[in-house]
Amino acid sequence: MEHTTQPDDPVRIYPLIADSGNRRVLGKWLADHETYVAVDDHPITEADIDLCIVDGEGLRRHRDDLESVKNEARPTLLPVLLLLSERDAEIIATDRSEIADNVLMSTVDEVVSLPMRQAELEWRIGALLRLRSQSLELDAKTKKLRQFREAVEASGHAIFITDPDGRLTYVNPAFESVTGYDAEEVIGETPALLNSGEMSETYYEKLWETIEAGETWEAEIVDRRKDGELYTAYQTIAPIADDEVRAFVAVQTDITEHKQLRDRLKRHRDIIQQLEDPIMLQDDEGRFELVNEALCEFAGLSASELAGRDEYLFMDDEAAETIERRKSEALDTGEPVRYSISPEFERSGKEAVFRTSRYPYYNETDELVGTFAICRDVTDLEERTRQLRVLDNILRHNLRNDLTVIRGLADRIRTESSGETAETAERIVSHADDLMTTGEKSRSITELLGEEPEIKRIDIASLARSVAEGIGAERPAALIDVDVPERATAETTFKFREAMEELIKNAIDHSDRETPSIEIRILATGDTVEVRVVDDGPGIPAVERDVLVTGRAIDDLYHGSGLGLWLVYWIVEQSDGSIDVTDAEPRGTEIEIRLPRVEDDDAVE
C-alpha cells in the first residue's frame, strides 16, 4: 500500500482509537487542522493512508491488520503513532509482554504519553510524516535506479561508463556481444582497446574537446572487435557532471550492416541516375516516389516537382491512360507486365518510343505497395526496324514475283520436255519452292524480332495434340506419336505453335525413311515444362544444332530449314526457355525445349 502526498493534498490519517474520549478529542483536533483528514470509512487493509494513530486497546484489537498494512507498504514507511495513557503504560513496561515482544517493536514507530499538548502532538506527527516522505523519495529513486539498470542491461546497444580519466568502470551485456570482450577483460582499461586505426587523431581530439567541455559527442566510429573484425557504430558520449565531470557514459549502436546497405543503395542510386533510360518507383496510387535524371529530362521537370505526382502531369492523356492500365494490371496480378508506348512529352517537347518492363514492388514486410518500371528508349531501334521491314517487304515482294515467273517457266519447260531437260526444270521448280518457303520464314522472323513478345499462359499439352493432329492430316505418310499429360501450362509466346510445327515438319522433310516416325513427349516437373521432339532420321548437322542451342550466326545453310531453326530459337528465347539437342537411340535426333511452368489456371491453347 502506497500513497504519495502531493503538496496541496491533506495528510490522510487513519485513527484506530478504541477509547471514545480519545476518539472525540482526536476527531476535534483533526477537524481544527485543514491539512489533515481522518480516513476511517474503509477497513485499514483497504484504506489509502499516510499515518495511523492508535491507542492501547486499538493496538490490541488491530495488531494483525497493522502488521499486514506495514509489511505491504515496505520498503516505504507507513508510520504508526501510539497514544498511550498512564493506565496503559504496562504495554511498554515489560519486555515479556506479548504486545511488547511481537507488536510494539515491529508495528509502532512513535509513542506519545497522554495527556499532552496539541503542539507536541503536531510536532510528533510532523516528524513521522517527514520520515514517511523521505522513505517514499528513497523508494522512488531506488526504483528508478533499478529500472535504469534493467534497461541498460537489456538494451541492444553497447553501453559503457568510464571515470574522468577514461577508464572503463562498467559495460553492459550488449557491449560484450558487440565487441567480443567480457566485462572482466575490459574493466580498468580504456576504450582505446577498440581502436581500429581507421579514425584520425583529429577525430579523437575533437571528441575529447567536446566531452570535457560538458557537451555531448555524436558521430560514427569504426572500431575493432576482439577477433579483429572491423565494425561501424554510431556513438554518443555524454559527461556525467555536478560541479565537475564525474564520469562519461557512451552508447554505441552497431550500424555495420546498415552502413553496408546504405553504401550499396548509394551505388545503386548513382548507377540508376546515370542510366539513359527512364526509371521510376511509384506507389499503389501511381504517385512518383523515386525517379532518375533520364525521366526528369524527358518530363522537363525536376525530381522534387515530380514527387507525389503521376504521368498526367507531363505526358499526353492517351499514353498516360495506357500506363495507368498496365500499372493496375501489375498490381492486380502481382506479376510483371511489358508494353510499348510512344508518349508525347508536352513540357520538354520530346518524343520517344519506350519498351517498358513494370514490376510489382513489395516493401520490407512483403506487402505490395506499388510498381517499379524500367523504360528502355528504343526510338532508334524502332526506326531501324521499320526500315528493315520496308526493305524486307520489298525484297520478299520482288523475290516472290520473280520466283513465281521462274517457277512458271520451269514448270512449263518440265511439262513440254523430257529427259535431262525435264529433270533440270524439275530441280528449278524445287529450288524455287524452297526459296519461296525461305521468304515466308524470313517474314516470320522479321515480325518476331520487330515486335514486343506477348507472353501468355499456354497449355502446351493441348497445343501439342492440336499441332500433331494438323500435321498428321497434312502429311499422312508420317507416324506422329503423342505422349502428353492432360495439362501442362507454361509461360510462352503465342508463336510457340510455329516452333513446334517447324520442328516436326523439319524432321519429316529431312527423314530418309519412307515412313518417318516422330515422337512428341511432354513432362511437367517442378518449375519447368519439358517438350521433347524425337525423330528416327539421319540426324541433324552440327551447324544447325548450333542455331537451335546458341543462336550463333551460320555461314552455309543450303536449304530453307535453316531459317526455320532460327525462328524456333528466337521463339524459345523470347519465352525465357532453353533448347538442348542430342542424338537419339538407335538413330535420329532428340530436341528438348524447357519452358517456365506456371499454374494451370486461365491457360489457353
mmCIF file of C-alpha atoms in Angstrom, residues 4-355:
data_model
loop_
_atom_site.group_PDB
_atom_site.id
_atom_site.type_symbol
_atom_site.label_atom_id
_atom_site.label_comp_id
_atom_site.label_asym_id
_atom_site.label_seq_id
_atom_site.Cartn_x
_atom_site.Cartn_y
_atom_site.Cartn_z
ATOM 1 C CA THR A 4 2.362 9.811 -2.336
ATOM 2 C CA THR A 5 1.098 13.079 -0.922
ATOM 3 C CA GLN A 6 1.104 15.985 -3.328
ATOM 4 C CA PRO A 7 1.967 19.486 -1.995
ATOM 5 C CA ASP A 8 -1.685 20.573 -1.825
ATOM 6 C CA ASP A 9 -3.106 17.248 -0.633
ATOM 7 C CA PRO A 10 -4.199 16.907 3.000
ATOM 8 C CA VAL A 11 -2.437 14.284 5.108
ATOM 9 C CA ARG A 12 -4.593 11.182 5.346
ATOM 10 C CA ILE A 13 -4.708 9.879 8.935
ATOM 11 C CA TYR A 14 -6.393 6.643 9.993
ATOM 12 C CA PRO A 15 -7.462 6.646 13.673
ATOM 13 C CA LEU A 16 -7.689 3.265 15.411
ATOM 14 C CA ILE A 17 -8.871 4.684 18.734
ATOM 15 C CA ALA A 18 -10.879 2.346 20.950
ATOM 16 C CA ASP A 19 -11.436 4.846 23.779
ATOM 17 C CA SER A 20 -14.425 7.086 22.945
ATOM 18 C CA GLY A 21 -12.950 10.032 24.804
ATOM 19 C CA ASN A 22 -9.670 9.805 22.945
ATOM 20 C CA ARG A 23 -11.533 9.433 19.622
ATOM 21 C CA ARG A 24 -13.599 12.561 20.370
ATOM 22 C CA VAL A 25 -10.536 14.615 21.296
ATOM 23 C CA LEU A 26 -8.567 13.400 18.245
ATOM 24 C CA GLY A 27 -11.536 13.995 15.938
ATOM 25 C CA LYS A 28 -11.872 17.609 17.143
ATOM 26 C CA TRP A 29 -8.152 18.121 16.745
ATOM 27 C CA LEU A 30 -8.175 16.846 13.162
ATOM 28 C CA ALA A 31 -11.197 18.993 12.329
ATOM 29 C CA ASP A 32 -9.312 22.105 13.516
ATOM 30 C CA HIS A 33 -6.417 21.383 11.108
ATOM 31 C CA GLU A 34 -7.266 21.657 7.395
ATOM 32 C CA THR A 35 -4.043 19.913 6.415
ATOM 33 C CA TYR A 36 -5.214 16.624 7.995
ATOM 34 C CA VAL A 37 -8.129 14.343 7.035
ATOM 35 C CA ALA A 38 -9.454 11.378 9.001
ATOM 36 C CA VAL A 39 -9.861 8.251 6.844
ATOM 37 C CA ASP A 40 -11.781 5.577 8.674
ATOM 38 C CA ASP A 41 -14.635 4.717 6.310
ATOM 39 C CA HIS A 42 -12.784 1.611 4.975
ATOM 40 C CA PRO A 43 -11.082 -1.302 6.724
ATOM 41 C CA ILE A 44 -7.482 -0.346 7.398
ATOM 42 C CA THR A 45 -6.269 -3.067 4.997
ATOM 43 C CA GLU A 46 -8.091 -1.278 2.151
ATOM 44 C CA ALA A 47 -7.558 2.363 3.143
ATOM 45 C CA ASP A 48 -5.095 4.726 1.468
ATOM 46 C CA ILE A 49 -3.315 6.492 4.355
ATOM 47 C CA ASP A 50 -0.164 8.370 5.338
ATOM 48 C CA LEU A 51 -0.282 7.823 9.106
ATOM 49 C CA CYS A 52 -2.132 5.610 11.573
ATOM 50 C CA ILE A 53 -2.873 6.798 15.166
ATOM 51 C CA VAL A 54 -3.792 4.098 17.701
ATOM 52 C CA ASP A 55 -4.369 3.809 21.430
ATOM 53 C CA GLY A 56 -3.602 0.797 23.600
ATOM 54 C CA GLU A 57 -6.893 -1.013 23.039
ATOM 55 C CA GLY A 58 -6.832 -0.210 19.310
ATOM 56 C CA LEU A 59 -3.373 -1.745 19.120
ATOM 57 C CA ARG A 60 -4.554 -4.875 20.842
ATOM 58 C CA ARG A 61 -7.589 -5.263 18.565
ATOM 59 C CA HIS A 62 -5.931 -4.498 15.225
ATOM 60 C CA ARG A 63 -2.319 -5.584 15.674
ATOM 61 C CA ASP A 64 -2.526 -8.216 12.904
ATOM 62 C CA ASP A 65 -4.043 -5.784 10.388
ATOM 63 C CA LEU A 66 -1.472 -3.138 11.310
ATOM 64 C CA GLU A 67 1.403 -5.533 10.759
ATOM 65 C CA SER A 68 -0.100 -6.592 7.438
ATOM 66 C CA VAL A 69 -0.529 -2.982 6.271
ATOM 67 C CA LYS A 70 3.010 -2.011 7.252
ATOM 68 C CA ASN A 71 4.507 -5.089 5.596
ATOM 69 C CA GLU A 72 2.593 -4.383 2.400
ATOM 70 C CA ALA A 73 3.872 -0.805 2.336
ATOM 71 C CA ARG A 74 7.550 -1.803 2.644
ATOM 72 C CA PRO A 75 10.106 -0.670 1.694
ATOM 73 C CA THR A 76 8.365 2.651 2.283
ATOM 74 C CA LEU A 77 7.419 3.601 5.826
ATOM 75 C CA LEU A 78 3.774 3.655 6.936
ATOM 76 C CA PRO A 79 4.186 5.304 10.379
ATOM 77 C CA VAL A 80 2.079 4.289 13.385
ATOM 78 C CA LEU A 81 1.714 6.682 16.356
ATOM 79 C CA LEU A 82 0.667 5.105 19.683
ATOM 80 C CA LEU A 83 -1.250 7.367 22.105
ATOM 81 C CA LEU A 84 -0.653 5.805 25.497
ATOM 82 C CA SER A 85 -2.286 6.869 28.757
ATOM 83 C CA GLU A 86 -0.756 6.134 32.181
ATOM 84 C CA ARG A 87 -3.132 3.239 32.755
ATOM 85 C CA ASP A 88 -1.870 1.517 29.607
ATOM 86 C CA ALA A 89 1.785 2.037 30.452
ATOM 87 C CA GLU A 90 2.247 -1.638 31.211
ATOM 88 C CA ILE A 91 2.178 -2.295 27.449
ATOM 89 C CA ILE A 92 5.701 -0.972 27.214
ATOM 90 C CA ALA A 93 6.780 -1.548 30.804
ATOM 91 C CA THR A 94 7.894 -5.139 30.313
ATOM 92 C CA ASP A 95 9.761 -6.869 27.573
ATOM 93 C CA ARG A 96 7.846 -10.090 28.336
ATOM 94 C CA SER A 97 4.526 -8.655 27.208
ATOM 95 C CA GLU A 98 3.098 -10.263 24.072
ATOM 96 C CA ILE A 99 2.310 -6.823 22.714
ATOM 97 C CA ALA A 100 5.767 -5.516 23.520
ATOM 98 C CA ASP A 101 7.618 -8.511 22.088
ATOM 99 C CA ASN A 102 5.645 -9.219 18.949
ATOM 100 C CA VAL A 103 3.916 -5.995 18.036
ATOM 101 C CA LEU A 104 5.418 -2.910 19.563
ATOM 102 C CA MET A 105 8.897 -3.089 18.041
ATOM 103 C CA SER A 106 7.654 -4.084 14.578
ATOM 104 C CA THR A 107 4.449 -2.052 14.433
ATOM 105 C CA VAL A 108 4.698 1.186 16.463
ATOM 106 C CA ASP A 109 7.057 3.930 15.310
ATOM 107 C CA GLU A 110 6.366 6.571 17.967
ATOM 108 C CA VAL A 111 4.771 6.521 21.442
ATOM 109 C CA VAL A 112 3.116 9.611 22.954
ATOM 110 C CA SER A 113 2.049 9.716 26.604
ATOM 111 C CA LEU A 114 -1.330 11.226 27.350
ATOM 112 C CA PRO A 115 -2.349 13.788 28.171
ATOM 113 C CA MET A 116 -0.130 16.034 26.035
ATOM 114 C CA ARG A 117 -0.317 19.457 24.447
ATOM 115 C CA GLN A 118 -1.557 19.838 20.887
ATOM 116 C CA ALA A 119 1.695 21.478 19.792
ATOM 117 C CA GLU A 120 3.721 18.462 20.871
ATOM 118 C CA LEU A 121 1.279 16.092 19.146
ATOM 119 C CA GLU A 122 1.566 18.132 15.965
ATOM 120 C CA TRP A 123 5.354 18.077 16.174
ATOM 121 C CA ARG A 124 5.381 14.282 16.649
ATOM 122 C CA ILE A 125 3.007 13.781 13.722
ATOM 123 C CA GLY A 126 5.109 16.078 11.531
ATOM 124 C CA ALA A 127 8.287 14.179 12.392
ATOM 125 C CA LEU A 128 6.708 10.854 11.410
ATOM 126 C CA LEU A 129 5.364 12.311 8.155
ATOM 127 C CA ARG A 130 8.803 13.662 7.285
ATOM 128 C CA LEU A 131 10.200 10.158 7.757
ATOM 129 C CA ARG A 132 7.478 8.799 5.500
ATOM 130 C CA SER A 133 8.212 11.398 2.816
ATOM 131 C CA GLN A 134 11.912 10.547 2.932
ATOM 132 C CA SER A 135 11.174 6.823 2.600
ATOM 133 C CA LEU A 136 8.899 7.498 -0.383
ATOM 134 C CA GLU A 137 11.591 9.545 -2.091
ATOM 135 C CA LEU A 138 14.225 6.919 -1.389
ATOM 136 C CA ASP A 139 11.961 4.170 -2.725
ATOM 137 C CA ALA A 140 11.193 6.172 -5.886
ATOM 138 C CA LYS A 141 14.897 6.779 -6.529
ATOM 139 C CA THR A 142 15.685 3.121 -5.853
ATOM 140 C CA LYS A 143 13.020 2.048 -8.344
ATOM 141 C CA LYS A 144 14.338 4.461 -10.961
ATOM 142 C CA LEU A 145 17.861 3.182 -10.457
ATOM 143 C CA ARG A 146 16.625 -0.405 -10.702
ATOM 144 C CA GLN A 147 14.641 0.368 -13.856
ATOM 145 C CA PHE A 148 17.621 2.183 -15.341
ATOM 146 C CA ARG A 149 19.892 -0.735 -14.547
ATOM 147 C CA GLU A 150 17.428 -3.226 -16.020
ATOM 148 C CA ALA A 151 17.020 -1.069 -19.143
ATOM 149 C CA VAL A 152 20.777 -0.754 -19.600
ATOM 150 C CA GLU A 153 21.307 -4.475 -19.066
ATOM 151 C CA ALA A 154 18.536 -5.359 -21.530
ATOM 152 C CA SER A 155 19.500 -2.758 -24.117
ATOM 153 C CA GLY A 156 20.554 -3.953 -27.541
ATOM 154 C CA HIS A 157 23.019 -1.048 -27.741
ATOM 155 C CA ALA A 158 26.522 -1.299 -26.345
ATOM 156 C CA ILE A 159 26.703 0.947 -23.256
ATOM 157 C CA PHE A 160 29.831 1.645 -21.230
ATOM 158 C CA ILE A 161 30.800 4.077 -18.487
ATOM 159 C CA THR A 162 34.271 5.463 -17.777
ATOM 160 C CA ASP A 163 35.782 7.505 -14.972
ATOM 161 C CA PRO A 164 37.012 11.055 -15.704
ATOM 162 C CA ASP A 165 40.331 9.618 -16.903
ATOM 163 C CA GLY A 166 38.574 7.468 -19.473
ATOM 164 C CA ARG A 167 38.985 4.082 -17.745
ATOM 165 C CA LEU A 168 36.082 1.687 -18.068
ATOM 166 C CA THR A 169 34.049 1.149 -14.887
ATOM 167 C CA TYR A 170 31.000 -0.579 -16.406
ATOM 168 C CA VAL A 171 29.945 -2.324 -19.620
ATOM 169 C CA ASN A 172 26.553 -3.892 -20.370
ATOM 170 C CA PRO A 173 25.926 -7.328 -21.961
ATOM 171 C CA ALA A 174 25.383 -5.766 -25.389
ATOM 172 C CA PHE A 175 28.912 -4.311 -25.211
ATOM 173 C CA GLU A 176 30.236 -7.827 -24.637
ATOM 174 C CA SER A 177 28.170 -9.148 -27.559
ATOM 175 C CA VAL A 178 29.185 -6.374 -29.984
ATOM 176 C CA THR A 179 32.898 -6.205 -29.129
ATOM 177 C CA GLY A 180 33.548 -9.816 -28.147
ATOM 178 C CA TYR A 181 35.198 -8.740 -24.876
ATOM 179 C CA ASP A 182 33.973 -9.964 -21.474
ATOM 180 C CA ALA A 183 33.393 -7.340 -18.806
ATOM 181 C CA GLU A 184 36.250 -8.735 -16.671
ATOM 182 C CA GLU A 185 38.673 -8.199 -19.568
ATOM 183 C CA VAL A 186 37.927 -4.506 -20.048
ATOM 184 C CA ILE A 187 37.090 -3.025 -16.646
ATOM 185 C CA GLY A 188 40.005 -0.731 -15.764
ATOM 186 C CA GLU A 189 41.087 -0.476 -19.409
ATOM 187 C CA THR A 190 40.317 2.407 -21.762
ATOM 188 C CA PRO A 191 38.155 2.279 -24.915
ATOM 189 C CA ALA A 192 41.436 2.505 -26.836
ATOM 190 C CA LEU A 193 41.484 -1.312 -26.867
ATOM 191 C CA LEU A 194 38.752 -0.977 -29.563
ATOM 192 C CA ASN A 195 40.864 1.375 -31.678
ATOM 193 C CA SER A 196 40.804 0.218 -35.297
ATOM 194 C CA GLY A 197 43.351 2.652 -36.666
ATOM 195 C CA GLU A 198 40.689 3.840 -39.123
ATOM 196 C CA MET A 199 39.906 7.084 -37.297
ATOM 197 C CA SER A 200 42.213 10.102 -37.449
ATOM 198 C CA GLU A 201 43.903 11.762 -34.472
ATOM 199 C CA THR A 202 41.816 14.847 -35.207
ATOM 200 C CA TYR A 203 38.659 12.789 -34.619
ATOM 201 C CA TYR A 204 39.722 11.847 -31.090
ATOM 202 C CA GLU A 205 40.969 15.362 -30.328
ATOM 203 C CA LYS A 206 37.579 16.818 -31.203
ATOM 204 C CA LEU A 207 35.839 14.062 -29.227
ATOM 205 C CA TRP A 208 37.736 14.850 -26.002
ATOM 206 C CA GLU A 209 37.469 18.579 -26.553
ATOM 207 C CA THR A 210 33.686 18.222 -26.784
ATOM 208 C CA ILE A 211 33.010 15.981 -23.779
ATOM 209 C CA GLU A 212 35.487 17.743 -21.489
ATOM 210 C CA ALA A 213 33.604 20.964 -22.231
ATOM 211 C CA GLY A 214 30.500 19.289 -20.790
ATOM 212 C CA GLU A 215 28.862 18.751 -24.185
ATOM 213 C CA THR A 216 27.594 15.564 -25.857
ATOM 214 C CA TRP A 217 29.560 13.978 -28.710
ATOM 215 C CA GLU A 218 27.696 12.180 -31.526
ATOM 216 C CA ALA A 219 29.390 10.637 -34.582
ATOM 217 C CA GLU A 220 30.093 7.439 -36.451
ATOM 218 C CA ILE A 221 33.184 5.476 -35.480
ATOM 219 C CA VAL A 222 34.940 2.442 -36.910
ATOM 220 C CA ASP A 223 36.129 0.153 -34.077
ATOM 221 C CA ARG A 224 37.685 -3.292 -33.964
ATOM 222 C CA ARG A 225 36.185 -6.329 -32.236
ATOM 223 C CA LYS A 226 38.261 -8.726 -30.144
ATOM 224 C CA ASP A 227 38.544 -11.119 -33.120
ATOM 225 C CA GLY A 228 39.993 -8.322 -35.267
ATOM 226 C CA GLU A 229 36.864 -7.711 -37.347
ATOM 227 C CA LEU A 230 36.018 -4.064 -38.009
ATOM 228 C CA TYR A 231 32.569 -2.722 -37.210
ATOM 229 C CA THR A 232 30.900 0.648 -37.662
ATOM 230 C CA ALA A 233 28.927 2.193 -34.802
ATOM 231 C CA TYR A 234 27.008 5.381 -34.232
ATOM 232 C CA GLN A 235 28.416 6.591 -30.911
ATOM 233 C CA THR A 236 27.065 9.060 -28.354
ATOM 234 C CA ILE A 237 29.241 10.113 -25.396
ATOM 235 C CA ALA A 238 27.870 12.348 -22.636
ATOM 236 C CA PRO A 239 29.562 13.657 -19.483
ATOM 237 C CA ILE A 240 28.008 13.000 -16.052
ATOM 238 C CA ALA A 241 28.731 16.094 -14.005
ATOM 239 C CA ASP A 242 27.730 18.190 -10.982
ATOM 240 C CA ASP A 243 30.236 20.972 -10.463
ATOM 241 C CA GLU A 244 32.802 18.812 -12.224
ATOM 242 C CA VAL A 245 32.819 15.799 -14.538
ATOM 243 C CA ARG A 246 32.484 12.589 -12.509
ATOM 244 C CA ALA A 247 32.159 10.101 -15.369
ATOM 245 C CA PHE A 248 31.363 9.617 -19.059
ATOM 246 C CA VAL A 249 28.631 7.387 -20.456
ATOM 247 C CA ALA A 250 28.818 6.135 -24.046
ATOM 248 C CA VAL A 251 26.216 4.391 -26.189
ATOM 249 C CA GLN A 252 27.223 2.557 -29.359
ATOM 250 C CA THR A 253 24.720 1.376 -31.963
ATOM 251 C CA ASP A 254 26.233 -1.195 -34.320
ATOM 252 C CA ILE A 255 25.356 0.080 -37.817
ATOM 253 C CA THR A 256 27.755 -2.104 -39.795
ATOM 254 C CA GLU A 257 25.030 -3.806 -41.839
ATOM 255 C CA HIS A 258 23.100 -0.550 -42.140
ATOM 256 C CA LYS A 259 26.184 1.259 -43.451
ATOM 257 C CA GLN A 260 26.929 -1.541 -45.919
ATOM 258 C CA LEU A 261 23.330 -1.405 -47.124
ATOM 259 C CA ARG A 262 23.481 2.391 -47.300
ATOM 260 C CA ASP A 263 26.671 2.229 -49.357
ATOM 261 C CA ARG A 264 25.120 -0.347 -51.710
ATOM 262 C CA LEU A 265 21.983 1.759 -52.067
ATOM 263 C CA LYS A 266 24.110 4.802 -52.871
ATOM 264 C CA ARG A 267 25.979 2.875 -55.553
ATOM 265 C CA HIS A 268 22.709 1.593 -56.983
ATOM 266 C CA ARG A 269 21.223 5.084 -56.880
ATOM 267 C CA ASP A 270 24.275 6.501 -58.642
ATOM 268 C CA ILE A 271 24.014 3.817 -61.336
ATOM 269 C CA ILE A 272 20.281 4.413 -61.777
ATOM 270 C CA GLN A 273 20.798 8.159 -62.051
ATOM 271 C CA GLN A 274 23.444 7.685 -64.762
ATOM 272 C CA LEU A 275 21.316 5.391 -66.928
ATOM 273 C CA GLU A 276 19.915 6.961 -70.067
ATOM 274 C CA ASP A 277 16.672 5.000 -69.760
ATOM 275 C CA PRO A 278 13.926 6.418 -67.502
ATOM 276 C CA ILE A 279 13.466 4.500 -64.248
ATOM 277 C CA MET A 280 10.761 5.167 -61.654
ATOM 278 C CA LEU A 281 9.188 3.845 -58.461
ATOM 279 C CA GLN A 282 5.508 4.654 -57.904
ATOM 280 C CA ASP A 283 3.153 3.880 -55.020
ATOM 281 C CA ASP A 284 -0.098 1.958 -55.419
ATOM 282 C CA GLU A 285 -1.878 5.201 -56.384
ATOM 283 C CA GLY A 286 0.626 5.854 -59.183
ATOM 284 C CA ARG A 287 2.420 8.711 -57.384
ATOM 285 C CA PHE A 288 6.160 9.020 -58.067
ATOM 286 C CA GLU A 289 8.395 8.149 -55.116
ATOM 287 C CA LEU A 290 11.715 7.764 -56.954
ATOM 288 C CA VAL A 291 12.754 8.937 -60.436
ATOM 289 C CA ASN A 292 16.103 9.179 -62.197
ATOM 290 C CA GLU A 293 17.573 12.030 -64.219
ATOM 291 C CA ALA A 294 16.582 10.449 -67.537
ATOM 292 C CA LEU A 295 12.893 10.635 -66.622
ATOM 293 C CA CYS A 296 13.298 14.212 -65.405
ATOM 294 C CA GLU A 297 14.877 15.139 -68.737
ATOM 295 C CA PHE A 298 12.028 13.661 -70.767
ATOM 296 C CA ALA A 299 9.405 15.141 -68.426
ATOM 297 C CA GLY A 300 11.011 18.584 -68.346
ATOM 298 C CA LEU A 301 10.595 18.646 -64.548
ATOM 299 C CA SER A 302 12.854 18.155 -61.532
ATOM 300 C CA ALA A 303 12.629 15.181 -59.195
ATOM 301 C CA SER A 304 11.095 17.371 -56.476
ATOM 302 C CA GLU A 305 8.443 18.629 -58.911
ATOM 303 C CA LEU A 306 7.572 15.058 -59.913
ATOM 304 C CA ALA A 307 7.382 13.717 -56.348
ATOM 305 C CA GLY A 308 3.812 12.798 -55.425
ATOM 306 C CA ARG A 309 2.505 13.353 -58.989
ATOM 307 C CA ASP A 310 1.861 10.984 -61.925
ATOM 308 C CA GLU A 311 2.336 10.797 -65.730
ATOM 309 C CA TYR A 312 -0.636 13.035 -66.497
ATOM 310 C CA LEU A 313 1.484 15.975 -65.337
ATOM 311 C CA PHE A 314 3.818 15.872 -68.359
ATOM 312 C CA MET A 315 2.520 13.308 -70.874
ATOM 313 C CA ASP A 316 -0.327 13.150 -73.405
ATOM 314 C CA ASP A 317 -3.514 11.621 -71.989
ATOM 315 C CA GLU A 318 -3.573 8.581 -74.293
ATOM 316 C CA ALA A 319 -0.099 7.403 -73.256
ATOM 317 C CA ALA A 320 -0.798 8.194 -69.572
ATOM 318 C CA GLU A 321 -4.020 6.159 -69.686
ATOM 319 C CA THR A 322 -2.143 3.184 -71.197
ATOM 320 C CA ILE A 323 0.428 3.337 -68.398
ATOM 321 C CA GLU A 324 -2.311 3.588 -65.784
ATOM 322 C CA ARG A 325 -3.980 0.420 -67.124
ATOM 323 C CA ARG A 326 -0.724 -1.524 -67.125
ATOM 324 C CA LYS A 327 0.126 -0.361 -63.588
ATOM 325 C CA SER A 328 -3.256 -1.629 -62.441
ATOM 326 C CA GLU A 329 -2.576 -4.946 -64.166
ATOM 327 C CA ALA A 330 0.743 -5.359 -62.346
ATOM 328 C CA LEU A 331 -0.903 -4.513 -59.006
ATOM 329 C CA ASP A 332 -3.904 -6.785 -59.606
ATOM 330 C CA THR A 333 -1.909 -9.837 -60.719
ATOM 331 C CA GLY A 334 1.300 -9.323 -58.756
ATOM 332 C CA GLU A 335 3.145 -10.214 -61.972
ATOM 333 C CA PRO A 336 5.472 -8.139 -64.202
ATOM 334 C CA VAL A 337 3.956 -6.566 -67.326
ATOM 335 C CA ARG A 338 5.677 -5.463 -70.513
ATOM 336 C CA TYR A 339 4.362 -2.975 -73.035
ATOM 337 C CA SER A 340 5.401 -0.382 -75.611
ATOM 338 C CA ILE A 341 4.304 3.249 -75.684
ATOM 339 C CA SER A 342 5.113 6.329 -77.784
ATOM 340 C CA PRO A 343 4.342 9.269 -75.478
ATOM 341 C CA GLU A 344 4.493 12.934 -76.341
ATOM 342 C CA PHE A 345 6.193 14.883 -73.580
ATOM 343 C CA GLU A 346 4.294 18.157 -73.505
ATOM 344 C CA ARG A 347 6.730 20.161 -71.369
ATOM 345 C CA SER A 348 10.057 19.064 -72.887
ATOM 346 C CA GLY A 349 8.691 18.678 -76.430
ATOM 347 C CA LYS A 350 10.428 15.298 -76.746
ATOM 348 C CA GLU A 351 9.044 12.216 -78.467
ATOM 349 C CA ALA A 352 10.243 8.675 -77.948
ATOM 350 C CA VAL A 353 9.296 5.009 -78.190
ATOM 351 C CA PHE A 354 9.710 3.005 -74.988
ATOM 352 C CA ARG A 355 9.594 -0.691 -74.272
#
